Short mmCIF file of C-alpha atoms and ligand atoms in Angstrom, two decimals:
data_model
loop_
_atom_site.label_atom_id
_atom_site.label_comp_id
_atom_site.label_asym_id
_atom_site.label_seq_id
_atom_site.Cartn_x
_atom_site.Cartn_y
_atom_site.Cartn_z
CA MET L 1 0.00 0.00 0.00
CA GLY L 2 1.25 3.48 -0.86
CA GLU L 3 0.67 6.48 1.38
CA ASN L 4 1.30 10.21 1.23
CA ASN L 5 0.74 13.26 3.48
CA ARG L 6 1.50 11.23 6.64
CA GLY L 7 0.63 12.89 9.93
CA SER L 8 -2.75 14.22 8.74
CA THR L 9 -5.75 13.40 10.88
CA ARG L 10 -8.22 11.93 8.32
CA ARG L 11 -7.60 9.48 5.54
CA VAL L 12 -9.17 8.62 2.24
CA VAL L 13 -8.32 5.11 1.07
CA VAL L 14 -8.24 4.66 -2.70
CA LEU L 15 -8.86 1.09 -3.87
CA GLY L 16 -7.74 0.32 -7.42
CA THR L 17 -9.62 -2.21 -9.53
CA GLY L 18 -8.47 -1.31 -13.07
CA GLY L 19 -10.53 0.17 -15.91
CA THR L 20 -9.77 2.85 -18.45
CA ILE L 21 -8.75 5.21 -15.67
CA ALA L 22 -5.77 2.84 -15.29
CA GLY L 23 -5.51 2.18 -19.04
CA ARG L 24 -2.45 2.61 -21.23
CA ALA L 25 -2.18 3.07 -25.01
CA SER L 26 1.01 3.01 -27.09
CA ARG L 27 0.31 6.55 -28.37
CA ALA L 28 -0.88 9.52 -26.31
CA GLU L 29 -3.29 10.53 -29.14
CA ASP L 30 -5.09 7.19 -28.90
CA ASN L 31 -8.21 7.37 -26.70
CA ILE L 32 -9.68 4.01 -27.72
CA GLY L 33 -6.92 1.54 -28.63
CA TYR L 34 -5.63 1.01 -25.09
CA THR L 35 -5.48 -1.81 -22.58
CA ALA L 36 -7.55 -1.20 -19.45
CA GLY L 37 -6.13 -1.91 -16.00
CA GLU L 38 -2.41 -1.34 -16.62
CA VAL L 39 -1.39 1.55 -14.37
CA GLY L 40 -1.21 0.93 -10.61
CA VAL L 41 -3.44 2.94 -8.30
CA ALA L 42 -0.46 4.41 -6.41
CA GLU L 43 0.80 5.83 -9.72
CA LEU L 44 -2.65 7.26 -10.51
CA LEU L 45 -2.51 9.22 -7.27
CA GLN L 46 0.82 10.83 -8.04
CA GLY L 47 0.28 14.55 -8.50
CA VAL L 48 -3.32 14.45 -7.30
CA ASP L 49 -3.57 17.26 -4.77
CA VAL L 50 -5.61 16.49 -1.66
CA PRO L 51 -7.66 18.79 0.56
CA ALA L 52 -5.85 20.18 3.63
CA GLY L 53 -5.76 17.77 6.58
CA ILE L 54 -6.39 14.70 4.43
CA ALA L 55 -3.96 11.86 3.75
CA LEU L 56 -4.34 9.36 0.94
CA SER L 57 -3.66 5.63 1.11
CA ALA L 58 -3.74 3.36 -1.92
CA GLU L 59 -4.47 -0.34 -2.22
CA GLN L 60 -4.58 -2.40 -5.41
CA VAL L 61 -7.52 -4.79 -5.03
CA ALA L 62 -7.55 -5.90 -8.68
CA GLN L 63 -6.40 -4.81 -12.12
CA VAL L 64 -9.15 -5.73 -14.60
CA ASP L 65 -11.18 -4.47 -17.52
CA SER L 66 -14.54 -4.14 -15.78
CA LYS L 67 -16.32 -6.03 -18.57
CA ASP L 68 -14.77 -9.07 -16.84
CA MET L 69 -16.13 -8.22 -13.39
CA SER L 70 -16.75 -11.25 -11.20
CA PHE L 71 -18.54 -12.14 -8.00
CA ALA L 72 -15.18 -13.08 -6.43
CA LEU L 73 -13.89 -9.57 -7.10
CA TRP L 74 -17.06 -8.03 -5.70
CA GLN L 75 -16.58 -10.11 -2.55
CA ALA L 76 -12.98 -8.93 -2.20
CA LEU L 77 -14.00 -5.33 -2.79
CA ALA L 78 -16.84 -5.48 -0.24
CA ARG L 79 -14.40 -6.92 2.32
CA ARG L 80 -11.77 -4.24 1.70
CA CYS L 81 -14.35 -1.45 1.81
CA ALA L 82 -15.76 -2.78 5.11
CA HIS L 83 -12.24 -3.10 6.54
CA TRP L 84 -11.22 0.44 5.71
CA LEU L 85 -14.53 2.04 6.63
CA SER L 86 -14.21 0.53 10.11
CA GLU L 87 -10.95 2.43 10.71
CA PRO L 88 -11.81 5.51 12.80
CA ASP L 89 -9.45 7.86 10.92
CA VAL L 90 -10.83 6.89 7.49
CA ALA L 91 -13.27 9.50 6.21
CA GLY L 92 -14.25 7.49 3.16
CA VAL L 93 -13.17 5.09 0.45
CA VAL L 94 -12.67 5.88 -3.23
CA VAL L 95 -12.74 3.01 -5.76
CA THR L 96 -11.17 3.45 -9.19
CA HIS L 97 -13.20 1.31 -11.61
CA GLY L 98 -13.93 0.75 -15.29
CA THR L 99 -16.98 2.55 -16.61
CA ASP L 100 -18.56 -0.51 -18.25
CA THR L 101 -19.90 -2.25 -15.14
CA LEU L 102 -19.44 0.56 -12.63
CA GLU L 103 -23.20 0.81 -12.08
CA GLU L 104 -23.36 -2.89 -11.19
CA THR L 105 -20.53 -2.68 -8.66
CA ALA L 106 -22.05 0.47 -7.17
CA TYR L 107 -25.43 -1.24 -6.79
CA PHE L 108 -23.87 -4.36 -5.30
CA LEU L 109 -21.80 -2.43 -2.75
CA GLN L 110 -24.73 -0.25 -1.72
CA SER L 111 -26.89 -3.34 -1.26
CA VAL L 112 -24.46 -5.23 0.95
CA LEU L 113 -22.67 -2.38 2.76
CA SER L 114 -25.18 0.48 2.93
CA PRO L 115 -22.26 2.36 4.53
CA ALA L 116 -22.52 5.21 7.02
CA LYS L 117 -19.35 6.65 5.45
CA PRO L 118 -19.01 7.32 1.72
CA VAL L 119 -17.78 4.82 -0.84
CA VAL L 120 -17.14 6.79 -4.02
CA LEU L 121 -16.61 4.96 -7.32
CA THR L 122 -14.81 6.88 -10.02
CA CYS L 123 -13.56 6.14 -13.50
CA ALA L 124 -12.43 7.67 -16.79
CA MET L 125 -13.40 7.54 -20.44
CA ARG L 126 -9.83 8.20 -21.61
CA PRO L 127 -6.82 6.14 -20.61
CA ALA L 128 -4.20 7.41 -18.18
CA SER L 129 -1.77 7.71 -21.11
CA ALA L 130 -4.03 10.13 -23.07
CA LEU L 131 -2.94 13.65 -24.01
CA MET L 132 -5.82 14.99 -21.96
CA PRO L 133 -6.95 12.25 -19.57
CA ASP L 134 -10.14 12.79 -17.58
CA GLY L 135 -9.14 10.42 -14.76
CA PRO L 136 -7.10 12.86 -12.64
CA GLN L 137 -9.97 15.38 -12.40
CA ASN L 138 -12.47 12.60 -11.67
CA LEU L 139 -10.18 11.32 -8.90
CA ARG L 140 -9.91 14.79 -7.37
CA ASP L 141 -13.68 15.15 -7.49
CA ALA L 142 -14.18 11.70 -5.95
CA ILE L 143 -11.84 12.58 -3.09
CA ALA L 144 -13.76 15.84 -2.59
CA ALA L 145 -16.99 13.83 -2.37
CA ALA L 146 -15.41 11.37 0.09
CA VAL L 147 -14.43 14.12 2.55
CA THR L 148 -17.68 16.09 2.30
CA PRO L 149 -19.26 16.41 5.78
CA GLY L 150 -22.32 14.17 6.03
CA ALA L 151 -21.39 12.08 3.00
CA ARG L 152 -22.62 8.48 3.18
CA GLY L 153 -23.59 5.54 1.05
CA VAL L 154 -22.24 4.41 -2.30
CA VAL L 155 -22.04 7.00 -5.07
CA ALA L 156 -20.32 7.40 -8.43
CA VAL L 157 -18.41 10.49 -9.55
CA CYS L 158 -17.74 11.24 -13.22
CA ALA L 159 -17.37 14.48 -15.17
CA GLY L 160 -18.10 16.68 -12.17
CA THR L 161 -21.36 14.91 -11.32
CA VAL L 162 -22.23 12.73 -8.33
CA HIS L 163 -24.75 9.93 -8.95
CA GLY L 164 -26.43 7.63 -6.44
CA ALA L 165 -25.64 3.91 -6.69
CA ARG L 166 -29.24 2.93 -7.29
CA GLU L 167 -29.83 5.35 -10.16
CA VAL L 168 -26.48 5.60 -11.94
CA GLN L 169 -26.28 4.21 -15.45
CA LYS L 170 -23.69 4.42 -18.21
CA VAL L 171 -25.51 6.01 -21.13
CA HIS L 172 -22.80 6.93 -23.61
CA THR L 173 -20.02 4.98 -25.32
CA TYR L 174 -17.55 7.84 -25.80
CA ARG L 175 -18.48 11.16 -24.14
CA LEU L 176 -16.55 12.07 -21.01
CA ASP L 177 -19.89 12.73 -19.28
CA ALA L 178 -21.01 9.14 -19.83
CA PHE L 179 -23.32 8.61 -16.85
CA ASP L 180 -26.86 9.61 -16.02
CA SER L 181 -29.29 9.22 -13.14
CA GLY L 182 -32.49 9.18 -15.20
CA ASP L 183 -35.58 10.87 -13.85
CA ALA L 184 -34.11 11.01 -10.34
CA GLY L 185 -31.31 13.33 -11.48
CA PRO L 186 -27.82 13.58 -10.05
CA LEU L 187 -27.11 13.77 -6.35
CA ALA L 188 -24.67 16.68 -6.58
CA TYR L 189 -22.24 18.57 -8.77
CA VAL L 190 -18.59 19.01 -7.85
CA GLU L 191 -17.56 22.61 -8.30
CA GLU L 192 -13.95 23.58 -7.58
CA GLY L 193 -13.57 20.87 -4.96
CA ALA L 194 -16.90 21.48 -3.21
CA LEU L 195 -20.20 19.66 -3.64
CA ARG L 196 -23.41 21.45 -4.57
CA MET L 197 -26.02 19.05 -3.24
CA LEU L 198 -29.24 18.45 -5.16
CA ARG L 199 -30.59 15.42 -3.31
CA GLU L 200 -30.02 13.36 -0.16
CA TRP L 201 -27.13 10.90 0.08
CA PRO L 202 -28.08 7.22 -0.37
CA GLN L 203 -29.54 5.32 2.58
CA ALA L 204 -27.00 4.20 5.18
CA CYS L 205 -28.24 1.40 7.41
CA GLY L 206 -24.76 -0.01 8.07
CA ALA L 207 -23.58 -3.45 6.93
CA THR L 208 -26.70 -5.39 6.08
CA PRO L 209 -27.28 -8.97 7.31
CA LEU L 210 -26.46 -9.89 3.73
CA PHE L 211 -22.85 -8.81 4.14
CA GLU L 212 -21.59 -11.90 6.01
CA ARG L 213 -23.58 -14.21 3.76
CA VAL L 214 -22.26 -12.56 0.61
CA VAL L 215 -18.60 -12.38 1.57
CA GLY L 216 -18.71 -15.95 2.88
CA ALA L 217 -20.52 -17.44 -0.12
CA VAL L 218 -18.55 -19.91 -2.23
CA SER L 219 -20.65 -19.19 -5.29
CA TRP L 220 -23.20 -16.73 -6.58
CA PRO L 221 -26.63 -17.95 -7.73
CA ARG L 222 -26.73 -18.08 -11.50
CA VAL L 223 -29.21 -15.51 -12.82
CA GLU L 224 -29.47 -15.00 -16.58
CA ILE L 225 -30.76 -11.89 -18.40
CA LEU L 226 -32.85 -12.46 -21.54
CA LEU L 227 -34.12 -9.70 -23.82
CA SER L 228 -37.65 -9.47 -25.16
CA HIS L 229 -37.67 -8.20 -28.76
CA ALA L 230 -39.44 -8.62 -32.08
CA GLU L 231 -39.46 -12.34 -32.99
CA ALA L 232 -38.32 -13.34 -29.48
CA ARG L 233 -38.64 -17.04 -28.65
CA GLY L 234 -38.77 -19.19 -25.56
CA ALA L 235 -36.08 -21.68 -26.57
CA ILE L 236 -33.34 -20.32 -24.31
CA VAL L 237 -35.70 -20.23 -21.33
CA ASP L 238 -36.75 -23.81 -22.05
CA ALA L 239 -33.09 -24.85 -22.24
CA LEU L 240 -32.48 -23.30 -18.80
CA VAL L 241 -35.50 -25.18 -17.43
CA ALA L 242 -34.22 -28.44 -18.94
CA GLU L 243 -30.80 -27.93 -17.27
CA ARG L 244 -32.53 -27.40 -13.96
CA VAL L 245 -34.83 -30.41 -14.32
CA GLN L 246 -31.83 -32.58 -15.20
CA GLY L 247 -30.03 -31.33 -12.05
CA ALA L 248 -27.14 -29.81 -13.99
CA PRO L 249 -24.50 -28.26 -11.74
CA ASP L 250 -24.83 -24.47 -11.68
CA ALA L 251 -28.26 -24.56 -13.31
CA ALA L 252 -29.92 -21.13 -13.45
CA GLU L 253 -31.85 -20.22 -10.31
CA GLY L 254 -33.19 -16.99 -11.71
CA ILE L 255 -34.06 -15.22 -14.95
CA VAL L 256 -34.39 -11.49 -15.49
CA LEU L 257 -36.44 -10.65 -18.55
CA ALA L 258 -35.45 -7.32 -20.10
CA ALA L 259 -39.00 -6.41 -21.05
CA THR L 260 -40.38 -3.87 -23.48
CA GLY L 261 -42.02 -0.66 -22.22
CA ASN L 262 -44.07 -1.13 -19.07
CA GLY L 263 -42.84 -4.69 -18.56
CA THR L 264 -44.45 -6.40 -21.56
CA LEU L 265 -43.00 -9.54 -23.17
CA HIS L 266 -43.23 -11.21 -26.53
CA HIS L 267 -45.96 -13.85 -26.10
CA ALA L 268 -43.58 -16.74 -26.89
CA LEU L 269 -41.04 -15.56 -24.32
CA GLU L 270 -43.78 -14.94 -21.77
CA ALA L 271 -45.20 -18.45 -22.16
CA ALA L 272 -41.74 -19.95 -21.65
CA ALA L 273 -41.12 -17.67 -18.64
CA LEU L 274 -44.31 -18.95 -17.03
CA ARG L 275 -43.11 -22.52 -17.59
CA ALA L 276 -39.80 -21.59 -15.96
CA GLN L 277 -41.54 -20.04 -12.98
CA ALA L 278 -43.67 -23.15 -12.58
CA ALA L 279 -40.46 -25.22 -12.63
CA GLY L 280 -39.10 -23.26 -9.65
CA ILE L 281 -36.89 -20.71 -11.40
CA ALA L 282 -37.30 -17.17 -9.99
CA VAL L 283 -38.44 -14.90 -12.83
CA VAL L 284 -38.48 -11.09 -12.74
CA ARG L 285 -39.32 -8.53 -15.42
CA ALA L 286 -37.21 -5.35 -15.68
CA THR L 287 -37.85 -2.73 -18.32
CA ARG L 288 -35.32 -2.36 -21.13
CA CYS L 289 -36.29 1.35 -21.38
CA ALA L 290 -33.47 3.62 -20.26
CA GLN L 291 -35.79 5.63 -18.05
CA GLY L 292 -38.97 5.14 -16.06
CA ARG L 293 -40.30 2.25 -14.03
CA ILE L 294 -42.66 -0.68 -14.51
CA LEU L 295 -46.05 0.18 -13.07
CA ALA L 296 -47.54 -3.08 -11.81
CA LYS L 297 -51.01 -4.12 -12.99
CA PRO L 298 -53.49 -6.34 -11.16
CA GLY L 299 -53.11 -9.91 -12.31
CA ASP L 300 -49.46 -9.66 -13.41
CA ALA L 301 -48.25 -13.28 -13.40
CA LEU L 302 -44.55 -12.43 -13.31
CA ARG L 303 -42.96 -10.12 -10.73
CA ASP L 304 -41.49 -6.81 -11.85
CA ALA L 305 -38.34 -4.99 -10.78
CA GLY L 306 -39.89 -1.53 -10.52
CA ALA L 307 -37.34 1.00 -11.76
CA LEU L 308 -34.32 -1.31 -11.66
CA THR L 309 -32.47 -1.84 -14.91
CA PRO L 310 -32.01 -5.46 -16.00
CA VAL L 311 -28.39 -5.57 -14.76
CA LYS L 312 -29.35 -4.20 -11.36
CA ALA L 313 -32.40 -6.48 -11.17
CA ARG L 314 -30.03 -9.40 -11.79
CA ILE L 315 -27.96 -8.40 -8.76
CA GLU L 316 -31.08 -7.89 -6.65
CA LEU L 317 -32.43 -11.30 -7.62
CA ALA L 318 -29.10 -13.04 -6.97
CA LEU L 319 -28.87 -11.38 -3.53
CA GLU L 320 -32.43 -12.43 -2.79
CA LEU L 321 -31.66 -16.03 -3.75
CA LEU L 322 -28.51 -15.89 -1.64
CA SER L 323 -30.33 -14.54 1.38
CA ALA L 324 -33.31 -16.91 0.95
CA ALA L 325 -35.52 -14.33 2.64
CA ALA L 326 -39.16 -15.11 3.31
CA PRO L 327 -41.38 -14.40 0.25
CA ALA L 328 -43.16 -11.46 1.93
CA GLN L 329 -39.84 -9.75 2.67
CA ARG L 330 -38.70 -10.35 -0.89
CA GLU L 331 -41.75 -8.66 -2.32
CA GLN L 332 -41.23 -5.65 -0.04
CA GLY L 333 -37.57 -5.51 -1.09
CA TRP L 334 -38.51 -5.05 -4.74
CA ARG L 335 -41.03 -2.33 -3.91
CA ASP L 336 -38.36 -0.48 -1.87
CA ARG L 337 -36.20 -0.43 -4.98
CA GLY L 338 -38.76 1.78 -6.70
CA ALA L 339 -36.64 4.92 -6.32
CA SER L 340 -34.03 3.72 -8.77
CA LYS L 341 -33.87 5.23 -12.25
CA GLY L 342 -37.45 6.42 -12.40
C1 SIN S 1 -13.65 -0.91 -18.28
O1 SIN S 1 -14.84 -0.80 -18.00
O2 SIN S 1 -12.83 -1.44 -17.52
C2 SIN S 1 -13.13 -0.42 -19.60
C3 SIN S 1 -13.88 0.74 -20.13
C4 SIN S 1 -13.81 1.96 -19.28
O3 SIN S 1 -13.35 2.01 -18.15
O4 SIN S 1 -14.30 3.01 -19.80
#
């Protein structure tokens, strides 16, 4: 672990996981032909000025392209966040992360940690080797968010904007300002090292009962995402059911259907989903629309994920399967997720 500004009273711990923010290309002009997760987090912090009275520590938890994010890495990250947050002199944790699955990691960490101190994920759209990288400014802004009085919960900072873990979504392939919070809007803007708050910080209940179960789990329930679209079919769902009926190892326990509009499904996919549900697979519908929520209708035969995106609904369903909560609690859990995105 690297450390600077020793002797200060409060610390921000920066956990490196890879991503474009740690990416390197062979030419400084190249913003797309790079390898993610090459530059160590201690190196990323060199030259990043910190607010007065704050010391930075760095720890490399992983060095990956976040498209390859895994449950094992999420477990390690949750453990390291919990460890550092429990240190009295630590004001908050910053996580450097790839943009591609940042919203999933943010949602996961908020669900299992719900921390009373801030965990701030940050990233970059240009590699560290770029002529004009965006990572250093994002890191500065993330540190500013982490030391803001009253900060709590898991948030993401990119392009001067703070997003809540439940709402944040990557919405652009190239722009530096690649994230959005949908109808909910951002939590705050970072202006010259200070936050202009627009909304409340995320909920902070402290480590949830899920934490021990999640970090101790040897595997993560398999939950697949399937998209409803023109000409959709039920064959993949039926194959998942067949695997389960045959007792295949690691058979799917859950399916998230990325549904059209207000949670509708192609009739062939819907029929297969009902067969899957009858066979004991947990099935949830999440809208594939970028904004808004599914408004439940009387008589809906398949549960809906409210405002959760399909990738976040997948995490929610996997956590539910892992926690094996009573059905009534499960239902309430999904309703409580209504604030996300919409
Ligand atoms: C990644 O997600 O690790 C690569 C892409 C990025 O960070 O923008």
